[in-house]
Coordinates of N, CA, C and O in Angstrom, one line a residue:
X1 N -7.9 -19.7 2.4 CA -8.5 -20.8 1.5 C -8.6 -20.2 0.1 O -8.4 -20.9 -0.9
X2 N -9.1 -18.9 -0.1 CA -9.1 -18.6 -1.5 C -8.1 -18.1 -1.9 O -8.2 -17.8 -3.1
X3 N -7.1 -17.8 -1.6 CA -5.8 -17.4 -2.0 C -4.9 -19.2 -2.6 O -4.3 -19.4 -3.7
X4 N -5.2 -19.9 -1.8 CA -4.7 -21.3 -2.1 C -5.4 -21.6 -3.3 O -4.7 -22.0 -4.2
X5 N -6.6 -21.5 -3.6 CA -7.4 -21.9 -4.9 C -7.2 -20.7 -5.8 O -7.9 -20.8 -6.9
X6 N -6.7 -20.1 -5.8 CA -6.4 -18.5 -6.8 C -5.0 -18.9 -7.6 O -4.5 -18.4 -8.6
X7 N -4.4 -19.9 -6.7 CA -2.8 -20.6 -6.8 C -3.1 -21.7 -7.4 O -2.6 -21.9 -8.5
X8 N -3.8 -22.4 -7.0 CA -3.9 -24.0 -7.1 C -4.4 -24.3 -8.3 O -3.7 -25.0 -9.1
X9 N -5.6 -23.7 -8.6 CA -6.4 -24.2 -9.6 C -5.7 -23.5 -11.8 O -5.8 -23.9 -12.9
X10 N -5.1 -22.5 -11.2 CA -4.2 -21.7 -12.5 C -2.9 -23.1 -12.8 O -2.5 -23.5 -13.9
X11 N -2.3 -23.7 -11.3 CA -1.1 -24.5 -11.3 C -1.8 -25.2 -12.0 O -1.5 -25.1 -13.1
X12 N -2.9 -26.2 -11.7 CA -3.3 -27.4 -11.9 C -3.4 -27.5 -13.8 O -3.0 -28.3 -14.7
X13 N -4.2 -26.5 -13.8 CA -4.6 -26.2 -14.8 C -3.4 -26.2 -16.3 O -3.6 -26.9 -17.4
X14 N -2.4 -25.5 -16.0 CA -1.2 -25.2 -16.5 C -0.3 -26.6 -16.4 O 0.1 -27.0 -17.5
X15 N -0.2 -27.2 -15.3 CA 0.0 -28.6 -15.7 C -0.5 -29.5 -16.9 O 0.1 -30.1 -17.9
X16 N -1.6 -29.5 -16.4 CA -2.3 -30.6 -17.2 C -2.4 -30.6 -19.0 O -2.5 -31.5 -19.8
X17 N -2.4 -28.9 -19.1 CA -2.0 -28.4 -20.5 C -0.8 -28.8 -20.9 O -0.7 -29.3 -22.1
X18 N 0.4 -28.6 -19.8 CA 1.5 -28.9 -20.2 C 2.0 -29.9 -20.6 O 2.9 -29.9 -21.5
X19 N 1.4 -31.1 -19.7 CA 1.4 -32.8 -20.1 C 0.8 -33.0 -21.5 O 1.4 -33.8 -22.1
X20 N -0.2 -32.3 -22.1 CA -0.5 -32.7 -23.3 C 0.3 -32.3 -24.6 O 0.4 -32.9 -25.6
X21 N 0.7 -30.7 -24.0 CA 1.2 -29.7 -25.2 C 1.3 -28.4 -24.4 O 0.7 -27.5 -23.9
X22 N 3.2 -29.1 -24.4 CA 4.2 -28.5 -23.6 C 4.0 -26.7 -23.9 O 4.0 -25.6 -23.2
X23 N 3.9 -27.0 -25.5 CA 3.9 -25.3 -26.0 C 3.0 -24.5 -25.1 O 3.4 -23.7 -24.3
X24 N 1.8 -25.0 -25.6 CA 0.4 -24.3 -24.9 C 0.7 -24.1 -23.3 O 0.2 -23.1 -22.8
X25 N 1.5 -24.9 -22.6 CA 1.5 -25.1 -21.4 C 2.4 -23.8 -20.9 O 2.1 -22.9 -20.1
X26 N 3.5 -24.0 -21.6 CA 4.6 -22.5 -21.7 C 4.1 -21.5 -22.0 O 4.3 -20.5 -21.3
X27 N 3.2 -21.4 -23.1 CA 2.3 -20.2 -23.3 C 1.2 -19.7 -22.2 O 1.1 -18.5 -21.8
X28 N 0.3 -20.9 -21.7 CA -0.5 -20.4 -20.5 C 0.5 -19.9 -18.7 O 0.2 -19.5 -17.6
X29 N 1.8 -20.2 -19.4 CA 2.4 -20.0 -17.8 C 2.5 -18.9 -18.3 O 1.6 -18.2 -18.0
X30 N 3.4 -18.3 -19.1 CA 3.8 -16.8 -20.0 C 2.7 -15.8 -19.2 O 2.9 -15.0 -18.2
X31 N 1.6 -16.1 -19.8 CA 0.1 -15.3 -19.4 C 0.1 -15.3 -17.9 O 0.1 -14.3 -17.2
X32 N 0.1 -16.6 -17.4 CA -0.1 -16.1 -15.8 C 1.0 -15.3 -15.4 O 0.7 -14.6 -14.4
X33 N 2.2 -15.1 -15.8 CA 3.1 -14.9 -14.8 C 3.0 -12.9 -15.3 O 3.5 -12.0 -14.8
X34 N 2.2 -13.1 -16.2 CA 2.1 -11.6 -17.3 C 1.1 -10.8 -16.4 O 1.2 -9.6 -16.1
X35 N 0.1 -11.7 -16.1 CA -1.0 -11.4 -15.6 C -1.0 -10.7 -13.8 O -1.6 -9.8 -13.2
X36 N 0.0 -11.8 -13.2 CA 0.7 -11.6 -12.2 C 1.7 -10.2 -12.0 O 1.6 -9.6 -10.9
X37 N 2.3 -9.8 -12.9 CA 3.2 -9.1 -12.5 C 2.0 -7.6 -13.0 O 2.2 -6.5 -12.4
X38 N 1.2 -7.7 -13.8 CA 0.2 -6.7 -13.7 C -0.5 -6.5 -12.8 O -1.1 -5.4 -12.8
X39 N -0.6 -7.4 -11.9 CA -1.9 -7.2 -10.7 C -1.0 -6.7 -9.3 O -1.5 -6.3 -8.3
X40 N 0.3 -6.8 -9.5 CA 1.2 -6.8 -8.4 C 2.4 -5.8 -8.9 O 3.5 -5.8 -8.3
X41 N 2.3 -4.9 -9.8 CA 3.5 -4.1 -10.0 C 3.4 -2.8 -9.7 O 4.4 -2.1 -9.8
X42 N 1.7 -2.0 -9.1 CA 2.3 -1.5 -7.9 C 3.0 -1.8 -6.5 O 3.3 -1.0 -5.6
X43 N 3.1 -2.8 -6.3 CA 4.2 -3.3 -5.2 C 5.2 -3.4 -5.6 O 6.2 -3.2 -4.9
X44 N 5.3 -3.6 -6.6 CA 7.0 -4.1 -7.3 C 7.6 -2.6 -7.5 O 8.9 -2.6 -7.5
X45 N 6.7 -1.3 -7.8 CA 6.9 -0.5 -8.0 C 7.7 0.3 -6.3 O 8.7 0.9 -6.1
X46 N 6.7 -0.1 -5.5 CA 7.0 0.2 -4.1 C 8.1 -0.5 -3.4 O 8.4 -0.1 -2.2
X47 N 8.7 -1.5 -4.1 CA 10.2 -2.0 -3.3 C 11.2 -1.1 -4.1 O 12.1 -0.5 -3.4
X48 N 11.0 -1.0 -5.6 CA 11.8 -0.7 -6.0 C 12.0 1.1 -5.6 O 13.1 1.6 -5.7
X49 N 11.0 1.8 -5.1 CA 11.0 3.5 -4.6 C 11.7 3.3 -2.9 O 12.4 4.1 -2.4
X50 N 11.3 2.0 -2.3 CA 12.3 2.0 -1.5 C 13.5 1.8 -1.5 O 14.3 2.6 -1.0
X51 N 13.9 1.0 -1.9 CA 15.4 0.9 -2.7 C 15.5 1.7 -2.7 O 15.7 2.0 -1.5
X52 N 15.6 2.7 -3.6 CA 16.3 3.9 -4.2 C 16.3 4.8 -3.0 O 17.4 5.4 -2.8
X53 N 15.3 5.1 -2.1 CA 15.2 5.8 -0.9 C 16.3 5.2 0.1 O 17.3 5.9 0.4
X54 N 16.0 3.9 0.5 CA 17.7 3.8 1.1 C 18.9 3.8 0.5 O 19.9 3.5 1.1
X55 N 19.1 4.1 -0.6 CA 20.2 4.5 -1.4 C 20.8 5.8 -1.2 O 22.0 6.1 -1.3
X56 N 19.8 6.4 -0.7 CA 19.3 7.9 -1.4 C 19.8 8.5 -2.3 O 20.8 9.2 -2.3
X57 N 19.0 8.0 -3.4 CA 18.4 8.5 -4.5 C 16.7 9.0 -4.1 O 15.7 8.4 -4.6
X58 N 16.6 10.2 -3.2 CA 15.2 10.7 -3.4 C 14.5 11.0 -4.3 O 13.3 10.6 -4.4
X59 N 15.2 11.8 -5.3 CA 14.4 12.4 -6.4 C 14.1 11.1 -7.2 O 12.9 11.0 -7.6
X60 N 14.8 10.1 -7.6 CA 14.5 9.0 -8.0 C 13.6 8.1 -7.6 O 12.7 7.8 -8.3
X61 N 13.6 7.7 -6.6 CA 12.7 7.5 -5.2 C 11.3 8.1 -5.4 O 10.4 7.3 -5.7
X62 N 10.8 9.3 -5.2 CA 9.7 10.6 -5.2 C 9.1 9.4 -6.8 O 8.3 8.5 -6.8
X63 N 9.9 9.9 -7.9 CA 9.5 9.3 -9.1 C 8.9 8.2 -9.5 O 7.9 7.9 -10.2
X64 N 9.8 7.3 -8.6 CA 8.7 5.7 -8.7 C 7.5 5.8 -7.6 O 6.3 5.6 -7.8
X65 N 7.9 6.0 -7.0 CA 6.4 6.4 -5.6 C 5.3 7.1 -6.1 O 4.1 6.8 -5.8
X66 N 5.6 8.1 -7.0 CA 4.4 8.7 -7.7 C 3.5 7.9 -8.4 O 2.3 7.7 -8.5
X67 N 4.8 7.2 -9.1 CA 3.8 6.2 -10.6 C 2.9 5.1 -9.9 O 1.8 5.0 -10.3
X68 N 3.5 4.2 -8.7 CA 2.8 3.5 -7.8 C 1.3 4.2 -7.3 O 0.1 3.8 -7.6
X69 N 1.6 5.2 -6.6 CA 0.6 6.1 -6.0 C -0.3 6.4 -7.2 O -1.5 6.2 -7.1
X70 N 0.1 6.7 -8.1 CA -0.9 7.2 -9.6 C -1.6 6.1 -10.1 O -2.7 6.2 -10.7
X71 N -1.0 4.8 -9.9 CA -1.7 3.6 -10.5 C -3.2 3.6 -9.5 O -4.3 3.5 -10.1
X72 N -3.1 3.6 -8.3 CA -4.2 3.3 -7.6 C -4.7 2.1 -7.2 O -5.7 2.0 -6.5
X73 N -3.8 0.7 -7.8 CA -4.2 -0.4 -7.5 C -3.9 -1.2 -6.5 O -4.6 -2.3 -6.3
X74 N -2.6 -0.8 -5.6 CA -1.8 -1.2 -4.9 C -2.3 -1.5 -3.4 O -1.9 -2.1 -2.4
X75 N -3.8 -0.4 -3.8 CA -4.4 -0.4 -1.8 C -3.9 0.2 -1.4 O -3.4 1.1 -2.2
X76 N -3.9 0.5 0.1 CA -3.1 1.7 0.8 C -1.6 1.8 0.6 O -1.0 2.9 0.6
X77 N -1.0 0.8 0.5 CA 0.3 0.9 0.7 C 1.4 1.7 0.1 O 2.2 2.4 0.6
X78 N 1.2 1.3 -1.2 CA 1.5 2.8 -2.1 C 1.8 4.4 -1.9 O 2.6 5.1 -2.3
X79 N 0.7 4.5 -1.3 CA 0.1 6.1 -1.2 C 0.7 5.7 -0.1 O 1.5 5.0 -0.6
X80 N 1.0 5.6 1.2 CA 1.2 6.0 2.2 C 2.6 6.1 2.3 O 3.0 6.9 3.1
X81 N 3.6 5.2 1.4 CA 4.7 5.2 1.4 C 5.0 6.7 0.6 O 5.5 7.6 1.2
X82 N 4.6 6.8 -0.6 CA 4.7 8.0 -1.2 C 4.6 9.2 -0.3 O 5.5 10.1 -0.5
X83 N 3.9 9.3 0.3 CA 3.8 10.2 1.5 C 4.5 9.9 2.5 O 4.5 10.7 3.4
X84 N 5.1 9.0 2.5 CA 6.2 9.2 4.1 C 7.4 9.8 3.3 O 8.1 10.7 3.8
X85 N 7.6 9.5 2.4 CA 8.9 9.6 2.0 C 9.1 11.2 1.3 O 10.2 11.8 1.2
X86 N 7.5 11.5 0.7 CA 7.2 13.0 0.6 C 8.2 13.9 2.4 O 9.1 14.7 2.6
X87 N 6.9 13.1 3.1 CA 7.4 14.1 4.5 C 8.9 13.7 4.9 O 9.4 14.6 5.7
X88 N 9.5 12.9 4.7 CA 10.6 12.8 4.7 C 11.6 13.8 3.8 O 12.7 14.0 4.2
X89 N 11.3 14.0 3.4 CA 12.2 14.8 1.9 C 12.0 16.3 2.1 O 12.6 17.2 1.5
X90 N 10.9 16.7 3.1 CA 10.5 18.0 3.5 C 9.0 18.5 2.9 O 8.4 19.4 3.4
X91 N 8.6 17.7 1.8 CA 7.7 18.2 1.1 C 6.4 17.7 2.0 O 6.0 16.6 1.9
X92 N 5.8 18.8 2.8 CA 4.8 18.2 3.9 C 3.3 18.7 3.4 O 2.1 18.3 3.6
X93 N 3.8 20.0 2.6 CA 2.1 19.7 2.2 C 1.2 18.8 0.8 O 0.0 18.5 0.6
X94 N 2.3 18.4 0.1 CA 2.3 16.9 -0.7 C 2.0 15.9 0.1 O 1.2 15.0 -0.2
X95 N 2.6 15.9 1.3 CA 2.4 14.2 1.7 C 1.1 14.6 2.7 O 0.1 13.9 2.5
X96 N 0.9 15.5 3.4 CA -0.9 15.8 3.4 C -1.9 15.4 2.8 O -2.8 14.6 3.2
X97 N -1.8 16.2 1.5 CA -2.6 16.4 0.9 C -2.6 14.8 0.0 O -3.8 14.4 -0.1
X98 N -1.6 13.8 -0.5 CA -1.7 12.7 -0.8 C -2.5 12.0 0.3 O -3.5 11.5 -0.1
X99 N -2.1 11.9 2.0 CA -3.2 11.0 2.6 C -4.3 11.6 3.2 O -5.0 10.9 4.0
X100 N -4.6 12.7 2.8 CA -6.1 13.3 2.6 C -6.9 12.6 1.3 O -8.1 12.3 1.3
X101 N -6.0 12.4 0.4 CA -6.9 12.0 -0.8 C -7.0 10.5 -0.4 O -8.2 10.0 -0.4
X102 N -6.1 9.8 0.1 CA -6.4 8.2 0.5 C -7.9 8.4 1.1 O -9.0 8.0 0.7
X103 N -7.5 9.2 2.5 CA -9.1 9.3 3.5 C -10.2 9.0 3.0 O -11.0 8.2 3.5
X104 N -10.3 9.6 1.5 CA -11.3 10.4 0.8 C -12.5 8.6 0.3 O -13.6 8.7 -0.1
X105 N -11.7 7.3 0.5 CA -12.0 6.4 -0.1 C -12.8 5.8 0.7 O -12.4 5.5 1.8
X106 N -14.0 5.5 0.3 CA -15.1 5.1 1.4 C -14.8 3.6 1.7 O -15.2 3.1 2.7
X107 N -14.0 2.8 0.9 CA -14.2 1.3 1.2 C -12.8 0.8 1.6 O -12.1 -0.1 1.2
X108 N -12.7 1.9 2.9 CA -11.3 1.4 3.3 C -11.4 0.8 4.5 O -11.9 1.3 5.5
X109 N -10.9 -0.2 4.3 CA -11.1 -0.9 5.9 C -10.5 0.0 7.3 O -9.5 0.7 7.2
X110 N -11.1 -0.2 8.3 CA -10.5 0.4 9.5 C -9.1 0.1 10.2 O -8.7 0.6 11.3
X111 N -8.7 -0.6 9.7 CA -7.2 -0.8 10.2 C -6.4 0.4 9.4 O -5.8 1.4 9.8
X112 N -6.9 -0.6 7.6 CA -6.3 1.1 7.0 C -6.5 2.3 7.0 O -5.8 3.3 6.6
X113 N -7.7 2.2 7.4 CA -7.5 3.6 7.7 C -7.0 4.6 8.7 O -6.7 5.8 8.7
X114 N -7.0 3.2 10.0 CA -6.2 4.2 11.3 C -4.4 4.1 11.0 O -3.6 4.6 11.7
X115 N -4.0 3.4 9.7 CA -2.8 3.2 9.5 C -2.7 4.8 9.1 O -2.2 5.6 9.9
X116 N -3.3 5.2 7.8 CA -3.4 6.6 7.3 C -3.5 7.5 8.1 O -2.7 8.5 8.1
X117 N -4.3 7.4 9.1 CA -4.5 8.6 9.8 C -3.2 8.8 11.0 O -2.7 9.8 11.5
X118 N -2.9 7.5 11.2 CA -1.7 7.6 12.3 C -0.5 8.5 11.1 O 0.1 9.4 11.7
X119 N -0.2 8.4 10.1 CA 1.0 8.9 9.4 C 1.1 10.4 9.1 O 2.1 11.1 8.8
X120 N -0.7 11.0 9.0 CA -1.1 12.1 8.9 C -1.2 12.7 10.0 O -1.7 13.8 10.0
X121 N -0.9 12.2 11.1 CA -0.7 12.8 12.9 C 0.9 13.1 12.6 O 1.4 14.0 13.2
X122 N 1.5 12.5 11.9 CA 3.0 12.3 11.9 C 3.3 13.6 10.8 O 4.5 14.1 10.9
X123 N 2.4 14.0 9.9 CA 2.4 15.3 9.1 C 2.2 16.2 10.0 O 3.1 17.0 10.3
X124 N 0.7 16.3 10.6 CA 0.5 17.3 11.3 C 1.7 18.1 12.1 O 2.0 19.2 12.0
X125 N 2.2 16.8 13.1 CA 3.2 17.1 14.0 C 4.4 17.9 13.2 O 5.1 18.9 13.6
X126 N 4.6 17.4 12.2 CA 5.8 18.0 11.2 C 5.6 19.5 10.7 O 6.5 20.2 10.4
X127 N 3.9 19.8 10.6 CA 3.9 21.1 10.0 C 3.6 21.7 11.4 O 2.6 22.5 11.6
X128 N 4.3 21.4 12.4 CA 3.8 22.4 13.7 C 2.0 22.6 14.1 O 1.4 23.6 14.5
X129 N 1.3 21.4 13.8 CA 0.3 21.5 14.5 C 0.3 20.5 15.6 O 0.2 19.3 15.6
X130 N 0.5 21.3 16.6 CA 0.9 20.0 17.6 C -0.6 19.7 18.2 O -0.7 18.6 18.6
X131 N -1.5 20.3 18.4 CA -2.9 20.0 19.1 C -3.9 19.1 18.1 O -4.7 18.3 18.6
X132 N -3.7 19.1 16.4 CA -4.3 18.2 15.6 C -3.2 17.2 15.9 O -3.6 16.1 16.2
X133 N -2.5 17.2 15.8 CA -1.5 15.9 16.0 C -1.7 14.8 16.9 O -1.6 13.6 16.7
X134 N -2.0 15.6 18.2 CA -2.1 14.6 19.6 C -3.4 14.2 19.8 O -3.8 13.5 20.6
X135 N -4.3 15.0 18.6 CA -6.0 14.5 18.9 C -6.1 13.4 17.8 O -6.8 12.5 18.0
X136 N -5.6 13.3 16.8 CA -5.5 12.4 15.7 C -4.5 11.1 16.6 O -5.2 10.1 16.6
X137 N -3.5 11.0 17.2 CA -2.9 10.2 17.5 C -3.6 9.4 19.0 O -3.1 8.4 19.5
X138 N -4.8 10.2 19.6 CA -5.5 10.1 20.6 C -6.8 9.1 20.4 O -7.1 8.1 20.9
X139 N -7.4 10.2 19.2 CA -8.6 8.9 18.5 C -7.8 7.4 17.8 O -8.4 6.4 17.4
X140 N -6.5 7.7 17.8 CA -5.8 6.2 17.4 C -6.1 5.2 18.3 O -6.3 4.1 17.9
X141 N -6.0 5.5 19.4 CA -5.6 5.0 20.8 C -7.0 4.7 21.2 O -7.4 3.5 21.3
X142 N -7.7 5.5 21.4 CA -8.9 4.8 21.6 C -9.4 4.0 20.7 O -10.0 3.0 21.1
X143 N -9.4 4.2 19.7 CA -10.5 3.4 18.3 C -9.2 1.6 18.8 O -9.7 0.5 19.3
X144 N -8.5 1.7 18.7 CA -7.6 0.5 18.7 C -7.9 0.0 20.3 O -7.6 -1.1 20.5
X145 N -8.6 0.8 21.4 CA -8.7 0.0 22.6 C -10.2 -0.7 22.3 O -10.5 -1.8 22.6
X146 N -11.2 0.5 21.6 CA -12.2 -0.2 21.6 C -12.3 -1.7 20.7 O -12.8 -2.7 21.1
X147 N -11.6 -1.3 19.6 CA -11.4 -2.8 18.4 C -10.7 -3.9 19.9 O -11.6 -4.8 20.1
X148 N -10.0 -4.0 20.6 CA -9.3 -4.5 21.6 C -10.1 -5.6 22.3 O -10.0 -6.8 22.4
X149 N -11.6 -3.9 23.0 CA -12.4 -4.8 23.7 C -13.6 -5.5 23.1 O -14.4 -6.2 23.8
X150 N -13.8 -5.1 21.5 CA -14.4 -6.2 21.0 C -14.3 -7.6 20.4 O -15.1 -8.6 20.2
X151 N -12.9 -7.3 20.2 CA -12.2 -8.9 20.2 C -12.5 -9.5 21.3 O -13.2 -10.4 21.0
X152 N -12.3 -9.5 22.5 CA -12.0 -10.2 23.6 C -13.8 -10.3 24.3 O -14.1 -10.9 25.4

């Protein structure tokens, strides 16, 4: 419902300007669409680092994933990609140490955060800790049975 009113009411609005004075109307869409691509270009930043990753262009790839990851506004998704694609590339104590610093955010919801922690079991395992690996990938498994049986 508020995502529809977040849409609706900027459309409405932009219309109704537009009907009177087309200019102004062009000019307030200009702004939203300005304002849009600011609230949303670390994601735009994160298709475009995948792109280049299935290209492989890594080093190019690492590059936009950084600046995503550096913005901080993107939410988890950013940082976690940057770090797969770190551990992907070999660089494992960068992609560590990137979703160590995610952990570090107290207002992370628990989905995201067992997302994080599941990719950092996927580190571990990569730098040869296989006993933190299967205990991080274990508290996955439980925490996701208990969320399970409090739904139901």
């Amino acid at each position: 419902m508020k995502s529809i009113l977040l849409i609706l009411i900027p459309t409405l609005i932009t219309g109704i300007v537009f009907f009177y004075n087309p200019l102004a109307g062009l000019i307030i869409l200009l702004l939203l669409i300005a304002i849009l691509i600011f609230i949303k270009f670390p994601t735009i930043l994160v298709l475009f680092g995948q792109r280049q990753y299935g290209l492989g262009n890594n080093t190019k790839a690492l590059k936009i994933l950084k600046r995503a990851h550096d913005m901080g506004r993107g939410g988890v998704s950013p940082s976690v990609t940057y770090a797969y694609v770190l551990l992907r590339c070999g660089n494992l104590e960068q992609a560590n140490m990137v979703l160590n610093y995610v952990l570090l955010n107290p207002k992370l919801k628990p989905s995201e955060r067992n997302y994080v922690r599941q990719n950092l079991s996927f580190v571990k395992y990569k730098q040869g800790d296989m006993q933190e690996a299967e205990r991080m990938q274990w508290n996955f498994v439980m925490r996701r049975m208990t969320i399970t049986r409090r739904i139901r």
